[in-house]
Short mmCIF file of C-alpha atoms and ligand atoms in Angstrom, two decimals:
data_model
loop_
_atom_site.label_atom_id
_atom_site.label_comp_id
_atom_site.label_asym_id
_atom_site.label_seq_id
_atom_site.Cartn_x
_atom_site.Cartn_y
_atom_site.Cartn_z
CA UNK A 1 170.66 127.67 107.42
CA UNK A 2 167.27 127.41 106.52
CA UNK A 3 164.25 124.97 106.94
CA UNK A 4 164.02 121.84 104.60
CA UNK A 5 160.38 121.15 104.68
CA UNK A 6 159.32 117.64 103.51
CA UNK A 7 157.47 119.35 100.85
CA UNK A 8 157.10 122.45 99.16
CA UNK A 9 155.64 123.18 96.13
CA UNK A 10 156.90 124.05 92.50
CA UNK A 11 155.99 125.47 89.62
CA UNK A 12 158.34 124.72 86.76
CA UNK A 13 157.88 127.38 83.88
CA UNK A 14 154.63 127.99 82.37
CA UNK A 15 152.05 128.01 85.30
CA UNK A 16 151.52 131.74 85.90
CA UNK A 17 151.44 132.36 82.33
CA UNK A 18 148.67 130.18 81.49
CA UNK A 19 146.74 131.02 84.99
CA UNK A 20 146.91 134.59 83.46
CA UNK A 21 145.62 133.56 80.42
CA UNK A 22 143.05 131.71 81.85
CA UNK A 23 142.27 135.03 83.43
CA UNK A 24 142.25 136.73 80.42
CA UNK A 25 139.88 134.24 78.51
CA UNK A 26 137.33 135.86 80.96
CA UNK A 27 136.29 132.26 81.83
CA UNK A 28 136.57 130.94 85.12
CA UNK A 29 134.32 128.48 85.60
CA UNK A 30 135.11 124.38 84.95
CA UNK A 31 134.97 122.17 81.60
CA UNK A 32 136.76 125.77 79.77
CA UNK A 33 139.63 125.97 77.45
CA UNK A 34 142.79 124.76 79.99
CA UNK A 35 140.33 121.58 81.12
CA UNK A 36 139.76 120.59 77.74
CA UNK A 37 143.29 120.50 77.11
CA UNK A 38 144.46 118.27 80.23
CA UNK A 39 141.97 115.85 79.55
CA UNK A 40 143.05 115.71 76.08
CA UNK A 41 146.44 114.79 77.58
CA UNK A 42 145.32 111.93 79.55
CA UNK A 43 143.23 110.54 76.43
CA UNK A 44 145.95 110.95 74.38
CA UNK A 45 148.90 110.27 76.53
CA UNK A 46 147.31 107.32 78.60
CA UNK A 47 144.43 106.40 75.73
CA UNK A 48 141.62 106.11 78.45
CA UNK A 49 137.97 106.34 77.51
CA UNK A 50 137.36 109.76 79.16
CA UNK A 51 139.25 111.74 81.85
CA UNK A 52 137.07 114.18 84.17
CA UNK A 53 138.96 116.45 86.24
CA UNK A 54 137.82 116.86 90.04
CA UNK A 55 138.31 119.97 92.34
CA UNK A 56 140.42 116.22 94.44
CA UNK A 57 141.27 112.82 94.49
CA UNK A 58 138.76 112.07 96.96
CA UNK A 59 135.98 113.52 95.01
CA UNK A 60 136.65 111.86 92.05
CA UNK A 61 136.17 108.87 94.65
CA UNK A 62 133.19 110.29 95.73
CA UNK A 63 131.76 110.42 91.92
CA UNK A 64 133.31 106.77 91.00
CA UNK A 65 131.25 105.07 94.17
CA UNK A 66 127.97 106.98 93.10
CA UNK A 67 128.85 105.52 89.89
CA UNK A 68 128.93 102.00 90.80
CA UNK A 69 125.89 102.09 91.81
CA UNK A 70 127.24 101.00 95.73
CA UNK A 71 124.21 100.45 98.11
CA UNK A 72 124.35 99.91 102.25
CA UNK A 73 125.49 95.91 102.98
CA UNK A 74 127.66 96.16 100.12
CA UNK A 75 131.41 95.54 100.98
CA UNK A 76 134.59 97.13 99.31
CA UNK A 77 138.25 95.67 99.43
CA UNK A 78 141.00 97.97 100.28
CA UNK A 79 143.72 98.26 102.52
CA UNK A 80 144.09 99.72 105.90
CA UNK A 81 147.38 101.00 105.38
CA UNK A 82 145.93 104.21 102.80
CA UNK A 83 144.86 108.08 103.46
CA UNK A 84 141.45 108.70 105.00
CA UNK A 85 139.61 109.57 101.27
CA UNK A 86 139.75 105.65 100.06
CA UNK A 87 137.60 104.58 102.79
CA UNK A 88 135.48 107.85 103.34
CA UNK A 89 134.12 107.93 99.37
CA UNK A 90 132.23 104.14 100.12
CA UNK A 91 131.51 105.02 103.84
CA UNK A 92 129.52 107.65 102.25
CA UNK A 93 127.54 105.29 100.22
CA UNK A 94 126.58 103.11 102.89
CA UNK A 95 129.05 100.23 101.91
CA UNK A 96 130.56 97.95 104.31
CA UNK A 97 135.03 98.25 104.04
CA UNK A 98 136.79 95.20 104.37
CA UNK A 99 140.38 95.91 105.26
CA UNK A 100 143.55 93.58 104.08
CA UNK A 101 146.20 93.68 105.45
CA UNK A 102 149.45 95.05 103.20
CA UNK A 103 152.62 93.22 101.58
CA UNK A 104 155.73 94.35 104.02
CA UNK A 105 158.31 95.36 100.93
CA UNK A 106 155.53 97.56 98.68
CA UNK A 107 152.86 98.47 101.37
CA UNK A 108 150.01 97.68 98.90
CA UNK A 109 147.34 95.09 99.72
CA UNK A 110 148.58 91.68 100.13
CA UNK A 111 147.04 89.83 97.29
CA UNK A 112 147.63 86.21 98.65
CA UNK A 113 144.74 87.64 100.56
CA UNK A 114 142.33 88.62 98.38
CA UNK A 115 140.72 85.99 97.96
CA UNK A 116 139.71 84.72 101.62
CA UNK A 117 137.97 88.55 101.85
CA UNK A 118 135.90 88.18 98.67
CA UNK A 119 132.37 87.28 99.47
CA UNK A 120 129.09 87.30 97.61
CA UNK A 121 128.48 90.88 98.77
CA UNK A 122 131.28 91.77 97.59
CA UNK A 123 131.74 94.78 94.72
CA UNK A 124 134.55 96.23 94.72
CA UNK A 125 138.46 95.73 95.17
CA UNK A 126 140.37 98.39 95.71
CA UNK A 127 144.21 98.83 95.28
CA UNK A 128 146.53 101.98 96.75
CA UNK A 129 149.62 102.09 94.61
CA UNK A 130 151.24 102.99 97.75
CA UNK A 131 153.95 105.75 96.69
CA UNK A 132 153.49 105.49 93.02
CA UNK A 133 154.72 101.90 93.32
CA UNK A 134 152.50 98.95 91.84
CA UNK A 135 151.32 95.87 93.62
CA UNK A 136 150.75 93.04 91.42
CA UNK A 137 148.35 93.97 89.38
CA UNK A 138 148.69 90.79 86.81
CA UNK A 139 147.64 88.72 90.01
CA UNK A 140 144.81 90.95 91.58
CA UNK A 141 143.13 91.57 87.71
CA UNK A 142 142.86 88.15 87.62
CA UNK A 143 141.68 87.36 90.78
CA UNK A 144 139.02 89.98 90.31
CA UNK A 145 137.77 88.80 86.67
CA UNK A 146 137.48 85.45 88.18
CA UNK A 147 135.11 85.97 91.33
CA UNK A 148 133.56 88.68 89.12
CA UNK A 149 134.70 91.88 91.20
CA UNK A 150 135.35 95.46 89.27
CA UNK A 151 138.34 96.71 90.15
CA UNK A 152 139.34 100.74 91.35
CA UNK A 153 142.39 101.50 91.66
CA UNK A 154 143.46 104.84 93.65
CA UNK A 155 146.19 105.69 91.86
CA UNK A 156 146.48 109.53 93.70
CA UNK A 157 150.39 108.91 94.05
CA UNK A 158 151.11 107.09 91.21
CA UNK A 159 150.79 109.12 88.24
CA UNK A 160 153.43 108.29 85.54
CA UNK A 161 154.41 104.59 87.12
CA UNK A 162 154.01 101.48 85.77
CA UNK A 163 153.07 97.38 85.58
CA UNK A 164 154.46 95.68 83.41
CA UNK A 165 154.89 98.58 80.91
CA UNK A 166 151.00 99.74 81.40
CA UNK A 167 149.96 102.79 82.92
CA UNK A 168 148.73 102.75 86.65
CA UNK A 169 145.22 103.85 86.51
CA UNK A 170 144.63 102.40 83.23
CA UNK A 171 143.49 98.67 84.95
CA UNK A 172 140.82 98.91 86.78
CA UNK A 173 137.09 99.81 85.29
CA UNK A 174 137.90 103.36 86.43
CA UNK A 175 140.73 105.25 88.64
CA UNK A 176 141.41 108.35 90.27
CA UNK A 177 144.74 110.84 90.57
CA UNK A 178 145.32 113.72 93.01
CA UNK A 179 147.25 116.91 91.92
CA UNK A 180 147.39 118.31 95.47
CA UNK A 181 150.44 120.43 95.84
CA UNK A 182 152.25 117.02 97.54
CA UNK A 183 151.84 114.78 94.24
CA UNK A 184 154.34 114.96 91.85
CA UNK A 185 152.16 116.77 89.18
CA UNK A 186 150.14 119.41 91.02
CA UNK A 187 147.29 122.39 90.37
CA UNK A 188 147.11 123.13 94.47
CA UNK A 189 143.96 121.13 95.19
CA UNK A 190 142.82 118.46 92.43
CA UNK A 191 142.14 115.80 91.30
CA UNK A 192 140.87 113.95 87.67
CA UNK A 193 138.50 110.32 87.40
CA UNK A 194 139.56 108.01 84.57
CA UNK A 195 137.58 105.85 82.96
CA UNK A 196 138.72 103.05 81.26
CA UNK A 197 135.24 101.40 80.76
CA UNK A 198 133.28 103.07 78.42
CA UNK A 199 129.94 102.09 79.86
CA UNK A 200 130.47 104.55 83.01
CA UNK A 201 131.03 107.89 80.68
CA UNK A 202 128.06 109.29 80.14
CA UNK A 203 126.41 108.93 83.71
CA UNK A 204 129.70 110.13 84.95
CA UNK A 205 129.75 113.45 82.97
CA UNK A 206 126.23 113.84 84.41
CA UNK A 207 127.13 112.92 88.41
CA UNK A 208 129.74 115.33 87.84
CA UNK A 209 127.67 118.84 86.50
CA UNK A 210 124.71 118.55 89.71
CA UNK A 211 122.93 115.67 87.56
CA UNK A 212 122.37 117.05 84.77
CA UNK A 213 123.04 116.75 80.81
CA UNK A 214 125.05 119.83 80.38
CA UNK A 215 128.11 118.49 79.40
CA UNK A 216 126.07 116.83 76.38
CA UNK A 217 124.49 120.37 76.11
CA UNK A 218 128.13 122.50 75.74
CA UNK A 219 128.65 120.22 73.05
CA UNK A 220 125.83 120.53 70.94
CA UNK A 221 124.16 117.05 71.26
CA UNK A 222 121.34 118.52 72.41
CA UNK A 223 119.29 121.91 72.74
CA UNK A 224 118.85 122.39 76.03
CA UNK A 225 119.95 120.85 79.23
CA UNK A 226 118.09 119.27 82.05
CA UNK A 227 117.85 117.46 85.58
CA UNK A 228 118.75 113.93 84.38
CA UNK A 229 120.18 112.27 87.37
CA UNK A 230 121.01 112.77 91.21
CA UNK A 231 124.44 114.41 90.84
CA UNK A 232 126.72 116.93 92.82
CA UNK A 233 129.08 119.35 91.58
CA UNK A 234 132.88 118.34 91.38
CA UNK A 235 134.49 120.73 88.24
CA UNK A 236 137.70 122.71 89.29
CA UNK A 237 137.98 126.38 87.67
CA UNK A 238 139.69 126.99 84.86
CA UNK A 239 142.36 128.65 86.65
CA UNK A 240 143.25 125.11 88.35
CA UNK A 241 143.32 123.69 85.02
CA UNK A 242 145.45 125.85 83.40
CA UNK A 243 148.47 125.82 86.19
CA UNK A 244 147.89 121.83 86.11
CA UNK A 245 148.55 122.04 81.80
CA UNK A 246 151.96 123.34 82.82
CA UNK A 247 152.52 120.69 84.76
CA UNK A 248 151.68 117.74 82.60
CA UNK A 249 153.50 119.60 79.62
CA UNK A 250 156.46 119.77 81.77
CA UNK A 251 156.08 116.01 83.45
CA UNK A 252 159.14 114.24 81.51
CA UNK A 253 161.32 116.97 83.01
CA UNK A 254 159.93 116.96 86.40
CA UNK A 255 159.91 113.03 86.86
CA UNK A 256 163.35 113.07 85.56
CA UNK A 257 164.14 115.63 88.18
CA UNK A 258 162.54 113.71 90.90
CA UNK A 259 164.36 110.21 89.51
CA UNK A 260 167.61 111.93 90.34
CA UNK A 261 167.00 113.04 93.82
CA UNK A 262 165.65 109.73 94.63
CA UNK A 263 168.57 108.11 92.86
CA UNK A 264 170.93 110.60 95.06
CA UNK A 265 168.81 109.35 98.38
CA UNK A 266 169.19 105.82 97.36
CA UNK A 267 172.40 105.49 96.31
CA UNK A 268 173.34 107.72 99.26
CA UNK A 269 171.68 105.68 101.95
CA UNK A 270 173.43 101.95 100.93
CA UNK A 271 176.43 102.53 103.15
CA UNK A 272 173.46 103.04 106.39
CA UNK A 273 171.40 100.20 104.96
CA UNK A 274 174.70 97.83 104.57
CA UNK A 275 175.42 98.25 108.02
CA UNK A 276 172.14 97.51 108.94
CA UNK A 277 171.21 101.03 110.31
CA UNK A 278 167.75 101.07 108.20
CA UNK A 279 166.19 98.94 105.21
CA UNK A 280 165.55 100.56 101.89
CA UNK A 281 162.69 99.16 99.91
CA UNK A 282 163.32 96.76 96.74
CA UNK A 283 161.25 97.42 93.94
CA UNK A 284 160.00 94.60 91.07
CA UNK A 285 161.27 94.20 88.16
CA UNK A 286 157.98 94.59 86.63
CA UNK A 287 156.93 98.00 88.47
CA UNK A 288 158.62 101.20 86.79
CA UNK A 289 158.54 103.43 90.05
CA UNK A 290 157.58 107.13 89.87
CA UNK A 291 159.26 108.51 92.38
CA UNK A 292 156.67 110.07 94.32
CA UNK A 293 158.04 109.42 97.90
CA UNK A 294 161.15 108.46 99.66
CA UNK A 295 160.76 106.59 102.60
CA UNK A 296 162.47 103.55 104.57
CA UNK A 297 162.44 101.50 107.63
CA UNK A 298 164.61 101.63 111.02
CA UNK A 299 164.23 99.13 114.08
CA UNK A 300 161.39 100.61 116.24
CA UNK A 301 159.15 103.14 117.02
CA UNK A 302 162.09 104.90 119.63
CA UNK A 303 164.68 105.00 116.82
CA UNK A 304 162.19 106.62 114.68
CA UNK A 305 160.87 109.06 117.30
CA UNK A 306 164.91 109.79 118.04
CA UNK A 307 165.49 110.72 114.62
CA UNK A 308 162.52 112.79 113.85
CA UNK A 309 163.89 115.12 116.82
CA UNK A 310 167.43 114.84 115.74
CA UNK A 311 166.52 115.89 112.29
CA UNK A 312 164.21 119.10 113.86
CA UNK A 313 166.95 120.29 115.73
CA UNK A 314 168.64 120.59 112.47
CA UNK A 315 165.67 122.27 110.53
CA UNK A 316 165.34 119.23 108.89
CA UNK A 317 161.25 118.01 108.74
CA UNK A 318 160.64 114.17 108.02
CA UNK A 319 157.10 112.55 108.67
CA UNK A 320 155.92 109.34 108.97
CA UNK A 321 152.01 107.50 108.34
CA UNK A 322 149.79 106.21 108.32
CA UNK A 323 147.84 105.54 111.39
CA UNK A 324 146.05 102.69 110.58
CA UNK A 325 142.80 103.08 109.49
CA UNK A 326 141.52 100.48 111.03
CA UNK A 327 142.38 101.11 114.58
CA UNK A 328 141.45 104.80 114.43
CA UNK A 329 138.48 105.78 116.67
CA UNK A 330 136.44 105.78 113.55
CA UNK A 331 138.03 102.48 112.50
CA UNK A 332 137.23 100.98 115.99
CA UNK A 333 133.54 102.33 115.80
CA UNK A 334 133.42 100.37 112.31
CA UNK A 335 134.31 97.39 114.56
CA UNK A 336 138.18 97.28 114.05
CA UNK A 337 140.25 95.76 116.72
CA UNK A 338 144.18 95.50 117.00
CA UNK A 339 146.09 92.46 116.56
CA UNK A 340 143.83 91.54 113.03
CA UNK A 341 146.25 92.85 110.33
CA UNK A 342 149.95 92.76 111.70
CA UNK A 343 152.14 93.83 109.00
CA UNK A 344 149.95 97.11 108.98
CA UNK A 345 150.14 97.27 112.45
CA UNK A 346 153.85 97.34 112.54
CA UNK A 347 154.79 99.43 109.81
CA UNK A 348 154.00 102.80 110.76
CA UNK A 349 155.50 103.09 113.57
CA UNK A 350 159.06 102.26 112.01
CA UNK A 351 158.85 104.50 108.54
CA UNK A 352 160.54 107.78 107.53
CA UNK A 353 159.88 109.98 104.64
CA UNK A 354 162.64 112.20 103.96
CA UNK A 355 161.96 115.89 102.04
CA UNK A 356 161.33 114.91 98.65
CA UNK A 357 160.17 117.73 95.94
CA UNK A 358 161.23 119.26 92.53
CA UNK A 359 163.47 122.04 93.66
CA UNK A 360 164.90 120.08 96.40
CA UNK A 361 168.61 121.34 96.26
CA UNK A 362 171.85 119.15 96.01
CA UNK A 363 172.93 121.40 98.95
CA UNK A 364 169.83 120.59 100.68
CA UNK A 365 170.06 116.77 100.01
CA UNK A 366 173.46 116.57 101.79
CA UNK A 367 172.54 118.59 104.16
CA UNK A 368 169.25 115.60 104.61
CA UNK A 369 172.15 112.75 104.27
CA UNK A 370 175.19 114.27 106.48
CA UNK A 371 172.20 114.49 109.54
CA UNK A 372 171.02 110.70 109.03
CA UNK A 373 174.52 109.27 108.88
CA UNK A 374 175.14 111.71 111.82
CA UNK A 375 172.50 110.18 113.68
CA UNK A 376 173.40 106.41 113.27
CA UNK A 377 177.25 107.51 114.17
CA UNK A 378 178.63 107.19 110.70
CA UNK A 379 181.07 108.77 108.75
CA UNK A 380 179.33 110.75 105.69
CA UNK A 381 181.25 111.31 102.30
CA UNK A 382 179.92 113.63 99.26
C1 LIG B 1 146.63 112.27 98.41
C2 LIG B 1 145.84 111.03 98.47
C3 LIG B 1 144.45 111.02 98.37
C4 LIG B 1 143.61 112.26 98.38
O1 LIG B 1 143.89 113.18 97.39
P1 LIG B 1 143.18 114.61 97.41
O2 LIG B 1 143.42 115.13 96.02
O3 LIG B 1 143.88 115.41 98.46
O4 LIG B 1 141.75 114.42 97.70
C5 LIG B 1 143.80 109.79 98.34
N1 LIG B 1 144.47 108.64 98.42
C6 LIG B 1 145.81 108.60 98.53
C7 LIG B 1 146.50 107.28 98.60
C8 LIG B 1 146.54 109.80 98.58
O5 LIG B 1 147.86 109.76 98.72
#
C-alpha cells in the first residue's frame, strides 16, 4: 500500500497547457498576459479595487505593512495561534505585535477581546481566518470602525469562504491569499494583495515594481518610468500565473471536490465523536466554510502523540500546529511568557489534521478512517 501524505499537490486540467503557452508567448517576466488575466478574475469575481499578485502570502504582507505606512512603537493585533509570515511582515517594520488569545471552536482571535488590547498606538487589527473558516467579522468591523483601527485580514487559507454571504478578504482595507501548493487554489509558491480601499492602489503598484511608476508606464499613462518611491520587487513570472489561471478557472470544481471529502471525513468521524473519542468542530451559521483543512480535537497531548505513530506505521501522515507564536524563542525574546493566552496554549497540543487534497482517493479516505476508528478500538463500516 502506498503513502497517504497530508498533502500533495494537483493540477486539474489546464495547467501545463497554459505554462506552455506562457512559454511560448516568449514572456516570462511578471504583470504579462496569464497575470493580467487572474487579476481580472479577482476584480471581477470578488469586485475588489485592484488585485496584485505576489511571488507569496507573506510578501504580499510584506507590501501591505510598507503600505500602511507602520513605523517602530506602533502595535498590530493578531493572534498567536497563526503561521510565522503574519507576525514577521510588521516585525519587519519595526511595529510592536500584540497577541490575543483565540476562540476554542474556530481558532480565530477571540473578539470579546479586542477591545481591552486596543490602545492609542494602536494601527492595525489583524484577523487569521483560521482554515478558511470566518471569525466574526460583523463584530470585529465594528469594533475596528469604532476605536478607528484599519483592519487586514490574512485570508491565505480562506479563499472562496464566506461571512455572511461576503467574500473573506473583501473586509478589511486590504487582504492577502497564498497559492502555495498546500492552499486549495495553488501556482507552487504565491501569493496575490487585495485591495479593497482604493486609496492604497497606486502606491501599492509602485511598492510592488522596486518603487517605481512602471506599472503606470506599461500602460501608457505616462512616457517614461522612474524612481518614485522606496519599493522592493514582489511580481511572480508569468509561468506562475498561468498554472494559477487554471486553477481559478477550475475552482467551482475543485471546492466541490474538496466539499465532498470533507463531507466523507465528517460524516465519517460522528460515530468516534458520539462516543466521545474526539470533538469535531461546529461551524456558524453565518460562515460558508471552504474546506481548506480537516482537523479535530482528542483528550491530550499523549493521545495525539499515540495516534500520529499509529497512523505512520500505517503510511498514513497527519500533522498538527501551531506552536504558539508567542512562546517560541523568538516569541519569548519579544517578551512572551506562558500561562498569558490559555486557550492558545492548549490547543495545539490536542489537534490533528488528517490528509486532505484534490485527488485524495475514496480508497485512500477509508483507508484514513478504518486506521482512526482502529485506533480508538471501534468497529469501522463503509
Ligand atoms: C500559508 C499561510 C501563510 C503564508 O503563505 P505563503 O504564500 O507561503 O507565504 C500565511 N498565513 C497563513 C495563515 C497561512 O496559512
Amino acid at each position: 500500500m502506498s503513502r497517504i501524505p497530508f498533502n500533495r499537490p494537483s493540477h486539474v486540467g489546464p495547467e501545463s497547457e497554459y505554462v506552455q503557452d506562457a512559454i511560448t508567448r516568449r514572456k516570462l517576466a511578471g504583470d504579462g498576459y496569464y497575470t493580467k488575466k487572474a487579476t481580472a478574475w479577482f476584480q471581477e469575481h470578488w469586485g475588489v479595487a485592484q488585485c496584485l499578485l505576489t511571488t507569496s502570502c507573506t510578501h504580499a504582507m510584506e507590501l501591505a505593512a510598507l503600505l500602511y505606512d507602520l513605523k517602530p512603537g506602533d502595535e498590530v493585533i493578531l493572534p498567536s495561534f497563526t503561521f510565522v509570515s503574519t507576525v514577521n511582515a510588521f516585525l519587519l517594520r519595526g511595529v510592536t505585535p500584540v497577541f490575543v488569545d483565540i476562540e476554542p471552536n474556530t481558532l480565530n482571535i477571540d473578539v470579546s477581546q479586542l477591545e481591552q488590547h486596543i490602545t492609542e498606538k494602536t494601527r492595525l487589527i489583524v484577523p487569521v481566518h483560521y482554515g478558511g473558516t470566518s471569525c466574526d467579522m460583523t463584530r470585529l468591523m465594528e469594533i475596528a470602525k469604532r476605536r478607528g483601527v484599519e483592519v487586514f485580514e490574512d485570508a491565505a487559507q480562506a479563499i472562496d469562504g464566506e461571512w455572511n454571504g461576503q467574500k473573506l478578504g473583501t473586509f478589511g482595507s486590504m487582504s492577502a491569499l497564498s497559492f502555495h501548493e498546500t492552499k486549495n487554489i495553488i501556482c507552487g509558491e504565491g501569493g496575490a494583495l487585495l485591495i479593497n480601499d482604493p486609496a492604497f492602489v497606486q502606491r501599492a503598484e509602485i511598492i510592488r515594481e522596486k518603487g517605481t511608476n512602471r506599472s503606470q508606464f506599461m500602460r501608457g499613462m505616462v512616457q517614461k518610468y522612474t524612481w518614485m518611491d522606496i519599493g522592493s520587487s514582489y511580481l511572480p513570472s508569468d509561468m506562475l500565473a498561468a498554472y494559477l489561471v487554471a486553477q481559478l478557472e477550475n475552482m467551482e470544481q475543485i471546492q466541490s471536490r474538496r466539499g465532498e471529502i470533507f463531507t466523507r471525513y465528517y460524516e465519517g468521524l460522528r460515530p468516534l465523536q458520539e462516543s466521545g473519542k474526539l470533538t469535531l468542530p461546529v461551524f456558524s451559521t453565518s460562515s460558508k466554510i471552504n474546506y481548506h483543512m480537516f482537523y479535530f480535537w482528542v483528550e491530550s497531548r499523549d493521545v495525539r502523540d499515540e495516534l500520529i505513530d499509529f497512523m505512520r506505521e500505517r503510511d498514513i501522515q497527519l500533522v498538527f500546529h501551531y506552536q504558539p507564536l508567542h512562546v517560541s524563542p523568538m516569541g519569548m525574546k519579544l517578551g512572551g511568557k506562558e500561562g498569558t493566552l490559555p486557550v492558545t496554549e492548549d490547543i495545539p497540543h490536542r489537534l490533528l489534521r488528517l490528509p486532505f487534497f484534490y485527488d485524495l482517493t475514496l480508497e485512500e479516505q477509508q483507508r484514513v478512517l478504518s486506521g482512526l476508528f482502529e485506533f480508538f478500538g471501534e468497529e469501522f463500516s463503509k
